[in-house]
mmCIF file of C-alpha atoms in Angstrom:
data_model
loop_
_atom_site.group_PDB
_atom_site.id
_atom_site.type_symbol
_atom_site.label_atom_id
_atom_site.label_comp_id
_atom_site.label_asym_id
_atom_site.label_seq_id
_atom_site.Cartn_x
_atom_site.Cartn_y
_atom_site.Cartn_z
ATOM 1 C CA ASP I 1 -14.363 -29.140 152.232
ATOM 2 C CA VAL I 2 -16.917 -32.861 152.859
ATOM 3 C CA GLN I 3 -20.543 -31.834 152.548
ATOM 4 C CA LEU I 4 -23.492 -33.606 151.934
ATOM 5 C CA VAL I 5 -27.305 -32.042 151.591
ATOM 6 C CA GLU I 6 -29.890 -34.752 151.154
ATOM 7 C CA SER I 7 -32.637 -33.853 148.912
ATOM 8 C CA GLY I 8 -36.412 -36.288 148.856
ATOM 9 C CA GLY I 9 -37.760 -36.192 151.885
ATOM 10 C CA GLY I 10 -41.597 -35.483 152.181
ATOM 11 C CA SER I 11 -45.165 -36.648 153.059
ATOM 12 C CA VAL I 12 -46.642 -39.292 151.758
ATOM 13 C CA GLN I 13 -49.329 -42.101 152.825
ATOM 14 C CA ALA I 14 -48.381 -45.789 153.555
ATOM 15 C CA GLY I 15 -47.675 -48.211 151.041
ATOM 16 C CA GLY I 16 -46.334 -45.147 149.030
ATOM 17 C CA SER I 17 -42.445 -44.631 147.554
ATOM 18 C CA LEU I 18 -40.234 -41.795 147.848
ATOM 19 C CA LYS I 19 -36.803 -41.548 146.659
ATOM 20 C CA LEU I 20 -34.250 -39.385 149.214
ATOM 21 C CA SER I 21 -31.044 -38.472 147.292
ATOM 22 C CA CYS I 22 -27.768 -37.079 148.609
ATOM 23 C CA ALA I 23 -25.489 -35.016 146.564
ATOM 24 C CA THR I 24 -21.849 -34.818 148.178
ATOM 25 C CA SER I 25 -18.367 -33.142 147.075
ATOM 26 C CA GLY I 26 -15.321 -33.029 149.026
ATOM 27 C CA LEU I 27 -15.186 -36.567 149.079
ATOM 28 C CA THR I 28 -11.584 -37.905 148.031
ATOM 29 C CA GLY I 29 -9.473 -41.266 146.680
ATOM 30 C CA GLY I 30 -13.378 -42.812 145.131
ATOM 31 C CA TYR I 31 -13.355 -45.503 147.469
ATOM 32 C CA TYR I 32 -15.809 -44.787 150.747
ATOM 33 C CA CYS I 33 -18.449 -46.637 152.528
ATOM 34 C CA MET I 34 -22.050 -44.200 152.552
ATOM 35 C CA GLY I 35 -24.821 -44.504 154.315
ATOM 36 C CA TRP I 36 -28.408 -43.941 155.488
ATOM 37 C CA PHE I 37 -29.568 -43.843 158.855
ATOM 38 C CA ARG I 38 -32.795 -42.241 160.271
ATOM 39 C CA GLN I 39 -34.343 -41.047 163.855
ATOM 40 C CA ALA I 40 -37.270 -41.066 164.281
ATOM 41 C CA PRO I 41 -38.514 -38.837 167.774
ATOM 42 C CA GLY I 42 -37.733 -40.363 170.932
ATOM 43 C CA LYS I 43 -35.311 -43.357 169.631
ATOM 44 C CA GLU I 44 -31.785 -43.412 168.596
ATOM 45 C CA ARG I 45 -30.678 -43.161 165.728
ATOM 46 C CA GLU I 46 -30.109 -46.458 163.712
ATOM 47 C CA GLY I 47 -28.244 -47.380 160.119
ATOM 48 C CA VAL I 48 -30.906 -48.384 157.511
ATOM 49 C CA ALA I 49 -28.542 -49.145 154.280
ATOM 50 C CA ALA I 50 -25.187 -48.719 153.311
ATOM 51 C CA ILE I 51 -23.117 -49.540 150.731
ATOM 52 C CA ASP I 52 -19.459 -49.940 149.347
ATOM 53 C CA ALA I 53 -17.158 -48.744 146.825
ATOM 54 C CA ASP I 54 -18.058 -51.937 144.918
ATOM 55 C CA GLY I 55 -21.365 -51.554 145.536
ATOM 56 C CA ARG I 56 -21.898 -53.600 147.674
ATOM 57 C CA PRO I 57 -25.097 -53.337 149.768
ATOM 58 C CA SER I 58 -26.401 -53.896 153.349
ATOM 59 C CA TYR I 59 -29.615 -53.353 154.764
ATOM 60 C CA THR I 60 -30.881 -53.213 158.742
ATOM 61 C CA ASP I 61 -33.693 -56.209 158.506
ATOM 62 C CA SER I 62 -37.150 -53.924 158.222
ATOM 63 C CA VAL I 63 -35.985 -52.105 155.521
ATOM 64 C CA LYS I 64 -35.357 -55.249 152.984
ATOM 65 C CA GLY I 65 -36.772 -55.980 150.309
ATOM 66 C CA ARG I 66 -38.353 -52.813 150.646
ATOM 67 C CA PHE I 67 -36.091 -50.009 149.712
ATOM 68 C CA THR I 68 -32.608 -50.477 147.488
ATOM 69 C CA ILE I 69 -29.499 -48.005 148.020
ATOM 70 C CA SER I 70 -27.515 -47.362 145.192
ATOM 71 C CA ARG I 71 -24.998 -45.021 144.113
ATOM 72 C CA ASP I 72 -23.864 -42.844 141.065
ATOM 73 C CA ASN I 73 -19.713 -42.531 141.443
ATOM 74 C CA ASP I 74 -19.863 -39.977 138.241
ATOM 75 C CA LYS I 75 -23.098 -37.966 139.780
ATOM 76 C CA LYS I 76 -21.179 -38.177 142.911
ATOM 77 C CA THR I 77 -24.658 -39.071 144.039
ATOM 78 C CA LEU I 78 -26.313 -40.997 147.052
ATOM 79 C CA TYR I 79 -29.850 -42.976 146.350
ATOM 80 C CA LEU I 80 -32.449 -44.721 148.769
ATOM 81 C CA GLN I 81 -35.287 -45.997 147.239
ATOM 82 C CA MET I 82 -38.083 -46.238 149.578
ATOM 83 C CA ASN I 83 -41.299 -48.530 148.372
ATOM 84 C CA SER I 84 -43.971 -49.777 150.338
ATOM 85 C CA LEU I 85 -43.528 -46.939 152.981
ATOM 86 C CA LYS I 86 -44.790 -47.643 156.921
ATOM 87 C CA PRO I 87 -45.686 -45.012 159.184
ATOM 88 C CA GLU I 88 -42.742 -46.539 161.498
ATOM 89 C CA ASP I 89 -40.665 -45.492 158.360
ATOM 90 C CA THR I 90 -41.240 -42.226 159.990
ATOM 91 C CA ALA I 91 -37.881 -40.330 160.769
ATOM 92 C CA MET I 92 -35.063 -37.324 159.669
ATOM 93 C CA TYR I 93 -33.267 -39.653 157.707
ATOM 94 C CA PHE I 94 -29.571 -38.461 157.111
ATOM 95 C CA CYS I 95 -26.500 -39.410 154.401
ATOM 96 C CA ALA I 96 -23.003 -40.035 155.704
ATOM 97 C CA ALA I 97 -20.320 -41.444 154.384
ATOM 98 C CA VAL I 98 -16.378 -42.643 155.127
ATOM 99 C CA GLU I 99 -12.976 -42.664 153.174
ATOM 100 C CA GLY I 100 -10.976 -46.001 152.842
ATOM 101 C CA LEU I 101 -11.512 -49.404 151.435
ATOM 102 C CA GLY I 102 -13.971 -50.703 154.154
ATOM 103 C CA THR I 103 -16.961 -52.411 153.423
ATOM 104 C CA VAL I 104 -20.699 -53.078 154.578
ATOM 105 C CA MET I 105 -21.808 -54.898 158.282
ATOM 106 C CA PRO I 106 -25.184 -56.376 158.339
ATOM 107 C CA GLY I 107 -27.475 -54.543 159.631
ATOM 108 C CA GLY I 108 -26.822 -51.326 156.947
ATOM 109 C CA VAL I 109 -24.108 -50.223 158.539
ATOM 110 C CA CYS I 110 -20.317 -49.052 157.351
ATOM 111 C CA TYR I 111 -17.080 -51.304 158.527
ATOM 112 C CA TYR I 112 -16.198 -48.023 159.023
ATOM 113 C CA THR I 113 -17.391 -45.382 161.165
ATOM 114 C CA MET I 114 -18.762 -42.594 159.853
ATOM 115 C CA ASN I 115 -17.531 -39.533 159.579
ATOM 116 C CA HIS I 116 -19.607 -37.081 157.632
ATOM 117 C CA TRP I 117 -22.598 -36.717 157.547
ATOM 118 C CA GLY I 118 -25.784 -34.536 155.948
ATOM 119 C CA LYS I 119 -28.315 -32.929 157.658
ATOM 120 C CA GLY I 120 -30.934 -34.541 157.137
ATOM 121 C CA THR I 121 -33.816 -34.883 155.390
ATOM 122 C CA LEU I 122 -37.680 -35.551 156.506
ATOM 123 C CA VAL I 123 -39.912 -38.618 155.910
ATOM 124 C CA THR I 124 -43.488 -38.519 156.963
ATOM 125 C CA VAL I 125 -45.352 -41.883 156.247
ATOM 126 C CA SER I 126 -49.301 -41.196 157.205
ATOM 127 C CA SER I 127 -51.504 -44.233 158.060
#
């Protein structure tokens, strides 16, 4: 079974930083696109950042210049470094993955639809 487990969420004041991690297991083949999504209360889930098997990243406009997505294939872990956090970044953050050679698309998502999801980690940014 594929498992994605997020960690690193918490509460921080505006302007602060957090680093999210997503430990994976069960993904096979070595070629998969991964990403971070978030869902704020009362809002739809949105793509935040994605990274393909070659390390090519994509970001949604609202986080460009503040967030950095990265992956360590040896450790099978995905990261999201979040700097200059704003209250509007408050949300549940989910890690997701999809196997295959698909690349990323503009807007912080993978070309193929994600089919593996973590349970999320909560990020709260206070003003």
